[in-house]
């Protein structure tokens, strides 16, 4: 909430006397006096109201919520009973949103760094001073270097509106989203190049006869409606094939577990496709109607016999054949899952192309159990920041690289340009909801980029690692305190009566302290940078109502419908408008392989282990590492080590270790060993997102090991410019 003039004047004077304070001291003092109230037993629902319209963002899956409110405070979160997506179910992270909302370490006020980047000293300032500083600094950079002198690292729905401002109206191309360049962008562009559609996770697992997973960790990601589909398929008798070096939660439910050598997945897929083609066990009718270039692909992959792939992948040839026969026997009702976080080895575009081509060979498009495109609501209106004049070419276009890049600019093009000043200087950085210290490999390079900036601005909910490098730090509203997103979709089981839903995110409680939402912050920046006349909406509510007007709805109408509008839908099955490009002339014209191609990666050096990582079932990477409830369940990230290797190293379960990588980089912190036969001998595995370096995170600070700090050896996917992040090797060093 905004302060009154008297309070603001006082703070201006007080900031001179107290130039710097730690974030933990920037708190509000309780008012004097005690008022007795009647006792209400903890856990009771007496005097509790239900607030509707919540849309979770403890992960990106965005389940629909209701909140239980007592005396203006949120005391409990539940799934919205009206939801046809997650229903009444939410996961541990979703429940723990209450503790994010009231985390005492949350950012509360605008802050100015009067220390140095990386070792900040925070001075509390007013919003007016903070916005004036941000606006004037960014405008000065744009005036001196052009708008290309500004870069942005956004993440999440809170960053959508400001990203539109900087990209469209200000006109900088130097924008890199971790969700694209360190997560799923390779998947989307590979499928677009192969079947002309981005896949999301649109496979109908609930109605599949076979579910085929390459490195997917269902049961550890806990995306509620997605896991519902997966479990429903297994309950209905679907056979599960899991290809993974680790005995994951999914592998534990599998009928066939392929314990593959990391980085060789594409070779495995090529062998399956070659076997299906050579033995005429593919869906010839579908390929005839929808395929293109099968003959060229067949000729190009015929070298990939079962025996050759078995040697390369370190799995039995008989097992590859068993998988191929199972897929053929159950086509087209097969869920070939495209994955989510697919940025692994720097050869990932080819793996994703192979998955799309395999789906085409099986004819598993538009059928029960296959790849489908659920028909969601249409007609929501759009608004956007207007485009400015004369935008320069992007770094990718200037370099003539990464012709199948996701939207934005590959991260390393931005970092290298900023560090070298070539082909132009990048001197301003806006970081909005992203933590590049723990999302982007080679932390030293990121820090070097930030150190040469004239100005760094961060907007966040929590004091994450990256906020230590801000000049101005602004407190954002959490997802429980804002409007900013309209979630749409269909019922989770696509075989049931088709229905659609529209669920705008609405605040369950009012923002606390002096937190502001992204529309307010962005509009105020726009005014100060000279773009005030281009502002498309005045408030968050204004934007949501503009979009809903396209379908004759409004915030008030949906509140009256308990936070979710449900309407009849359309069946997702039937012909799909696509062509499966088994061979792509477009790719070949750009200098890439025209057919899916295996690109080998370095094998694990003697004495080292390949470092693999993934998600903890109760955490959302670093975003939840200060959550008291979740840390009580999972406070560190034990390193999985094969039992035979543990015996050789003299390590036992529970031993404390540090890690050192192939470049001699040592982990700042330690963790414990989890000894298990459920991982290959050439690998170790950890949960990602632990070991926070910011001491202002009083719960998560130095808990576990930051795996990203050990990822110093970069691998970049040649088609997309996205990072491969599983090409680093480590040794374990016993402590004590």
Tab-separated table of C-alpha atoms in Angstrom, residues 14-275:
chain	number	residue	atom	x	y	z
A	14	UNK	CA	15.512	8.665	8.105
A	15	UNK	CA	17.324	7.197	5.082
A	16	UNK	CA	20.053	9.823	5.426
A	17	UNK	CA	20.764	8.822	9.005
A	18	UNK	CA	20.730	5.086	8.290
A	19	UNK	CA	22.463	4.713	4.942
A	20	UNK	CA	22.409	0.936	4.863
A	21	UNK	CA	20.599	-1.889	6.603
A	22	UNK	CA	20.303	-5.608	5.961
A	23	UNK	CA	17.043	-6.770	4.380
A	24	UNK	CA	16.166	-8.727	7.498
A	25	UNK	CA	16.012	-5.413	9.388
A	26	UNK	CA	13.767	-3.725	6.815
A	27	UNK	CA	10.558	-4.681	8.570
A	28	UNK	CA	7.438	-2.968	9.836
A	29	UNK	CA	7.102	-2.309	13.556
A	30	UNK	CA	4.016	-3.510	15.353
A	31	UNK	CA	1.664	-0.831	16.660
A	32	UNK	CA	1.479	-0.476	20.420
A	33	UNK	CA	-1.458	-1.765	22.392
A	34	UNK	CA	-3.101	-5.154	22.780
A	35	UNK	CA	-6.682	-5.943	21.882
A	36	UNK	CA	-8.130	-9.157	23.263
A	37	UNK	CA	-10.225	-11.234	20.899
A	38	UNK	CA	-12.253	-14.387	21.538
A	39	UNK	CA	-10.223	-17.552	21.102
A	40	UNK	CA	-10.711	-19.351	17.827
A	41	UNK	CA	-9.060	-22.756	17.886
A	42	UNK	CA	-6.264	-23.232	15.316
A	43	UNK	CA	-7.469	-25.323	12.394
A	44	UNK	CA	-11.120	-24.415	12.870
A	45	UNK	CA	-13.029	-22.650	10.116
A	46	UNK	CA	-15.048	-20.398	12.397
A	47	UNK	CA	-15.185	-16.827	11.086
A	48	UNK	CA	-13.500	-17.941	7.852
A	49	UNK	CA	-14.494	-16.710	4.397
A	50	UNK	CA	-13.694	-18.271	1.023
A	51	UNK	CA	-11.987	-16.130	-1.617
A	52	UNK	CA	-12.215	-17.369	-5.213
A	53	UNK	CA	-10.129	-16.711	-8.300
A	54	UNK	CA	-6.735	-17.932	-7.178
A	55	UNK	CA	-4.381	-19.353	-9.812
A	56	UNK	CA	-1.296	-20.973	-8.311
A	57	UNK	CA	2.231	-20.087	-9.415
A	58	UNK	CA	4.329	-22.175	-7.112
A	59	UNK	CA	5.099	-23.803	-10.455
A	60	UNK	CA	4.071	-22.962	-14.022
A	61	UNK	CA	1.217	-25.511	-14.130
A	62	UNK	CA	-1.110	-22.935	-12.528
A	63	UNK	CA	-3.782	-24.909	-10.731
A	64	UNK	CA	-6.970	-23.093	-9.788
A	65	UNK	CA	-7.370	-22.229	-6.100
A	66	UNK	CA	-9.629	-20.889	-3.429
A	67	UNK	CA	-8.319	-19.255	-0.286
A	68	UNK	CA	-9.626	-19.450	3.259
A	69	UNK	CA	-9.461	-15.983	4.813
A	70	UNK	CA	-9.727	-15.094	8.482
A	71	UNK	CA	-9.368	-11.524	9.773
A	72	UNK	CA	-7.917	-10.471	6.433
A	73	UNK	CA	-5.213	-13.151	6.469
A	74	UNK	CA	-4.942	-16.176	4.229
A	75	UNK	CA	-4.891	-19.269	6.427
A	76	UNK	CA	-5.299	-22.074	3.887
A	77	UNK	CA	-5.243	-22.803	0.156
A	78	UNK	CA	-7.343	-25.458	-1.552
A	79	UNK	CA	-8.124	-26.547	-5.078
A	80	UNK	CA	-11.208	-24.870	-6.495
A	81	UNK	CA	-14.063	-27.450	-6.492
A	82	UNK	CA	-15.313	-25.927	-9.730
A	83	UNK	CA	-12.058	-26.659	-11.540
A	84	UNK	CA	-12.230	-29.204	-14.365
A	85	UNK	CA	-8.412	-29.179	-14.455
A	86	UNK	CA	-6.882	-29.849	-11.031
A	87	UNK	CA	-10.232	-29.986	-9.186
A	88	UNK	CA	-9.889	-29.931	-5.409
A	89	UNK	CA	-6.345	-31.291	-5.607
A	90	UNK	CA	-3.224	-29.193	-5.117
A	91	UNK	CA	0.293	-30.378	-4.382
A	92	UNK	CA	2.572	-29.715	-1.419
A	93	UNK	CA	4.002	-26.646	-3.121
A	94	UNK	CA	0.530	-25.299	-3.818
A	95	UNK	CA	-0.444	-25.702	-0.170
A	96	UNK	CA	2.760	-23.973	0.915
A	97	UNK	CA	1.909	-20.800	-0.983
A	98	UNK	CA	0.635	-19.485	2.342
A	99	UNK	CA	4.181	-19.533	3.682
A	100	UNK	CA	5.496	-17.699	0.613
A	101	UNK	CA	2.880	-15.002	1.105
A	102	UNK	CA	3.872	-14.404	4.729
A	103	UNK	CA	7.575	-15.208	4.500
A	104	UNK	CA	9.306	-12.706	6.815
A	105	UNK	CA	12.227	-12.532	4.362
A	106	UNK	CA	10.010	-11.309	1.520
A	107	UNK	CA	10.861	-8.007	-0.114
A	108	UNK	CA	8.729	-5.289	1.419
A	109	UNK	CA	9.954	-1.892	0.236
A	110	UNK	CA	11.924	-0.344	-2.633
A	111	UNK	CA	15.635	-0.578	-1.880
A	112	UNK	CA	18.783	1.069	-3.147
A	113	UNK	CA	22.159	-0.660	-3.050
A	114	UNK	CA	24.715	1.683	-1.464
A	115	UNK	CA	27.290	-1.101	-1.294
A	116	UNK	CA	28.599	-2.991	-4.295
A	117	UNK	CA	27.031	-5.560	-6.552
A	118	UNK	CA	27.317	-9.019	-5.055
A	119	UNK	CA	27.888	-7.600	-1.556
A	120	UNK	CA	24.973	-5.190	-1.244
A	121	UNK	CA	24.105	-2.742	1.495
A	122	UNK	CA	20.470	-1.846	1.269
A	123	UNK	CA	18.955	1.569	1.872
A	124	UNK	CA	15.193	1.844	2.043
A	125	UNK	CA	13.843	4.478	-0.349
A	126	UNK	CA	10.451	5.669	-1.535
A	127	UNK	CA	8.735	4.390	-4.648
A	128	UNK	CA	9.071	7.852	-6.159
A	129	UNK	CA	12.853	7.819	-5.759
A	130	UNK	CA	13.126	4.214	-6.931
A	131	UNK	CA	11.089	4.789	-10.090
A	132	UNK	CA	12.794	8.098	-10.836
A	133	UNK	CA	16.171	6.376	-10.583
A	134	UNK	CA	15.165	3.406	-12.741
A	135	UNK	CA	13.494	5.575	-15.375
A	136	UNK	CA	16.320	8.095	-15.629
A	137	UNK	CA	19.091	5.457	-15.683
A	138	UNK	CA	17.421	3.348	-18.375
A	139	UNK	CA	16.569	6.425	-20.453
A	140	UNK	CA	20.170	7.642	-20.214
A	141	UNK	CA	21.431	4.266	-21.454
A	142	UNK	CA	18.964	4.281	-24.351
A	143	UNK	CA	19.915	7.855	-25.244
A	144	UNK	CA	23.644	7.062	-25.222
A	145	UNK	CA	23.736	3.559	-26.708
A	146	UNK	CA	20.337	3.168	-28.329
A	147	UNK	CA	17.613	0.901	-27.023
A	148	UNK	CA	19.799	-2.092	-27.887
A	149	UNK	CA	21.922	-1.022	-24.912
A	150	UNK	CA	19.251	-2.499	-22.601
A	151	UNK	CA	18.843	-6.204	-21.809
A	152	UNK	CA	16.111	-8.049	-19.930
A	153	UNK	CA	15.841	-11.419	-18.195
A	154	UNK	CA	12.124	-12.049	-17.466
A	155	UNK	CA	10.279	-15.032	-16.038
A	156	UNK	CA	6.683	-15.866	-15.197
A	157	UNK	CA	3.383	-14.130	-15.792
A	158	UNK	CA	4.411	-11.117	-13.717
A	159	UNK	CA	7.038	-10.320	-16.376
A	160	UNK	CA	4.752	-10.556	-19.425
A	161	UNK	CA	3.543	-6.944	-19.357
A	162	UNK	CA	6.970	-5.327	-18.753
A	163	UNK	CA	8.547	-7.641	-21.336
A	164	UNK	CA	6.077	-6.318	-23.920
A	165	UNK	CA	7.086	-2.775	-23.006
A	166	UNK	CA	10.827	-3.321	-23.347
A	167	UNK	CA	10.613	-5.536	-26.433
A	168	UNK	CA	7.908	-3.740	-28.424
A	169	UNK	CA	7.854	-0.111	-27.365
A	170	UNK	CA	11.382	0.508	-26.118
A	171	UNK	CA	12.646	-1.785	-28.863
A	172	UNK	CA	15.338	-4.026	-27.418
A	173	UNK	CA	15.802	-7.546	-28.760
A	174	UNK	CA	18.132	-8.457	-25.905
A	175	UNK	CA	15.571	-10.466	-23.965
A	176	UNK	CA	16.237	-14.007	-22.775
A	177	UNK	CA	13.692	-16.115	-20.896
A	178	UNK	CA	14.977	-19.116	-18.955
A	179	UNK	CA	11.764	-20.961	-19.794
A	180	UNK	CA	12.866	-20.903	-23.446
A	181	UNK	CA	16.665	-20.946	-23.443
A	182	UNK	CA	17.295	-23.172	-20.429
A	183	UNK	CA	14.090	-25.242	-20.404
A	184	UNK	CA	11.509	-25.970	-23.121
A	185	UNK	CA	12.320	-23.745	-26.098
A	186	UNK	CA	14.193	-26.489	-27.946
A	187	UNK	CA	11.173	-28.765	-27.688
A	188	UNK	CA	8.769	-26.189	-29.112
A	189	UNK	CA	10.927	-25.141	-32.060
A	190	UNK	CA	11.898	-28.728	-32.924
A	191	UNK	CA	8.247	-29.783	-33.084
A	192	UNK	CA	7.352	-26.665	-35.077
A	193	UNK	CA	10.064	-27.574	-37.588
A	194	UNK	CA	8.886	-31.186	-37.726
A	195	UNK	CA	5.074	-31.202	-37.356
A	196	UNK	CA	4.264	-27.478	-37.602
A	197	UNK	CA	2.852	-27.350	-34.071
A	198	UNK	CA	4.357	-26.713	-30.649
A	199	UNK	CA	3.502	-29.648	-28.387
A	200	UNK	CA	3.276	-28.210	-24.878
A	201	UNK	CA	2.507	-31.436	-22.971
A	202	UNK	CA	-0.479	-32.337	-25.103
A	203	UNK	CA	-0.358	-36.115	-25.061
A	204	UNK	CA	-3.499	-37.976	-24.062
A	205	UNK	CA	-1.915	-40.282	-21.483
A	206	UNK	CA	-5.212	-41.044	-19.754
A	207	UNK	CA	-6.383	-42.947	-22.827
A	208	UNK	CA	-3.104	-44.407	-24.090
A	209	UNK	CA	-2.184	-48.051	-24.535
A	210	UNK	CA	1.527	-47.235	-24.177
A	211	UNK	CA	3.165	-44.239	-22.483
A	212	UNK	CA	6.716	-43.609	-23.711
A	213	UNK	CA	8.868	-41.289	-21.581
A	214	UNK	CA	12.411	-40.141	-22.317
A	215	UNK	CA	13.779	-38.512	-19.175
A	216	UNK	CA	10.369	-37.357	-17.895
A	217	UNK	CA	10.017	-37.487	-14.109
A	218	UNK	CA	6.291	-37.762	-13.461
A	219	UNK	CA	5.675	-38.118	-9.763
A	220	UNK	CA	8.558	-35.727	-9.107
A	221	UNK	CA	7.270	-32.724	-11.029
A	222	UNK	CA	3.713	-33.010	-9.568
A	223	UNK	CA	1.829	-31.010	-12.189
A	224	UNK	CA	-1.541	-32.052	-10.845
A	225	UNK	CA	-3.771	-32.547	-13.901
A	226	UNK	CA	-0.811	-33.907	-15.872
A	227	UNK	CA	-0.102	-36.497	-13.204
A	228	UNK	CA	-3.824	-37.306	-13.126
A	229	UNK	CA	-3.667	-38.116	-16.856
A	230	UNK	CA	-0.568	-40.243	-16.373
A	231	UNK	CA	-1.975	-42.225	-13.443
A	232	UNK	CA	-5.333	-42.678	-15.166
A	233	UNK	CA	-3.538	-44.195	-18.143
A	234	UNK	CA	-1.693	-46.641	-15.897
A	235	UNK	CA	-4.922	-47.513	-14.082
A	236	UNK	CA	-6.515	-48.234	-17.460
A	237	UNK	CA	-3.742	-50.702	-18.286
A	238	UNK	CA	-1.299	-48.631	-20.346
A	239	UNK	CA	2.203	-50.067	-20.568
A	240	UNK	CA	4.892	-47.650	-19.402
A	241	UNK	CA	8.333	-47.358	-21.011
A	242	UNK	CA	10.855	-45.104	-19.265
A	243	UNK	CA	14.239	-44.206	-20.757
A	244	UNK	CA	16.377	-42.732	-17.989
A	245	UNK	CA	19.847	-43.267	-16.456
A	246	UNK	CA	18.185	-43.042	-13.036
A	247	UNK	CA	15.506	-45.122	-11.348
A	248	UNK	CA	13.104	-42.195	-11.131
A	249	UNK	CA	9.588	-42.187	-9.699
A	250	UNK	CA	8.364	-42.904	-13.229
A	251	UNK	CA	10.876	-45.710	-13.730
A	252	UNK	CA	9.579	-47.280	-10.508
A	253	UNK	CA	6.169	-47.702	-12.191
A	254	UNK	CA	7.513	-48.791	-15.578
A	255	UNK	CA	7.031	-52.051	-17.423
A	256	UNK	CA	10.305	-51.426	-19.269
A	257	UNK	CA	13.085	-49.308	-17.781
A	258	UNK	CA	15.871	-48.496	-20.241
A	259	UNK	CA	18.897	-47.408	-18.186
A	260	UNK	CA	20.486	-45.510	-21.049
A	261	UNK	CA	23.896	-43.868	-21.197
A	262	UNK	CA	23.320	-40.093	-20.923
A	263	UNK	CA	23.373	-38.134	-24.164
A	264	UNK	CA	22.600	-41.102	-26.434
A	265	UNK	CA	18.788	-40.853	-26.484
A	266	UNK	CA	18.688	-39.834	-30.157
A	267	UNK	CA	20.639	-42.938	-31.169
A	268	UNK	CA	18.090	-45.042	-29.266
A	269	UNK	CA	15.187	-43.333	-31.068
A	270	UNK	CA	16.821	-43.681	-34.498
A	271	UNK	CA	17.289	-47.410	-33.936
A	272	UNK	CA	13.617	-47.816	-33.026
A	273	UNK	CA	12.509	-45.905	-36.121
A	274	UNK	CA	14.897	-47.825	-38.371
A	275	UNK	CA	13.579	-51.127	-36.993
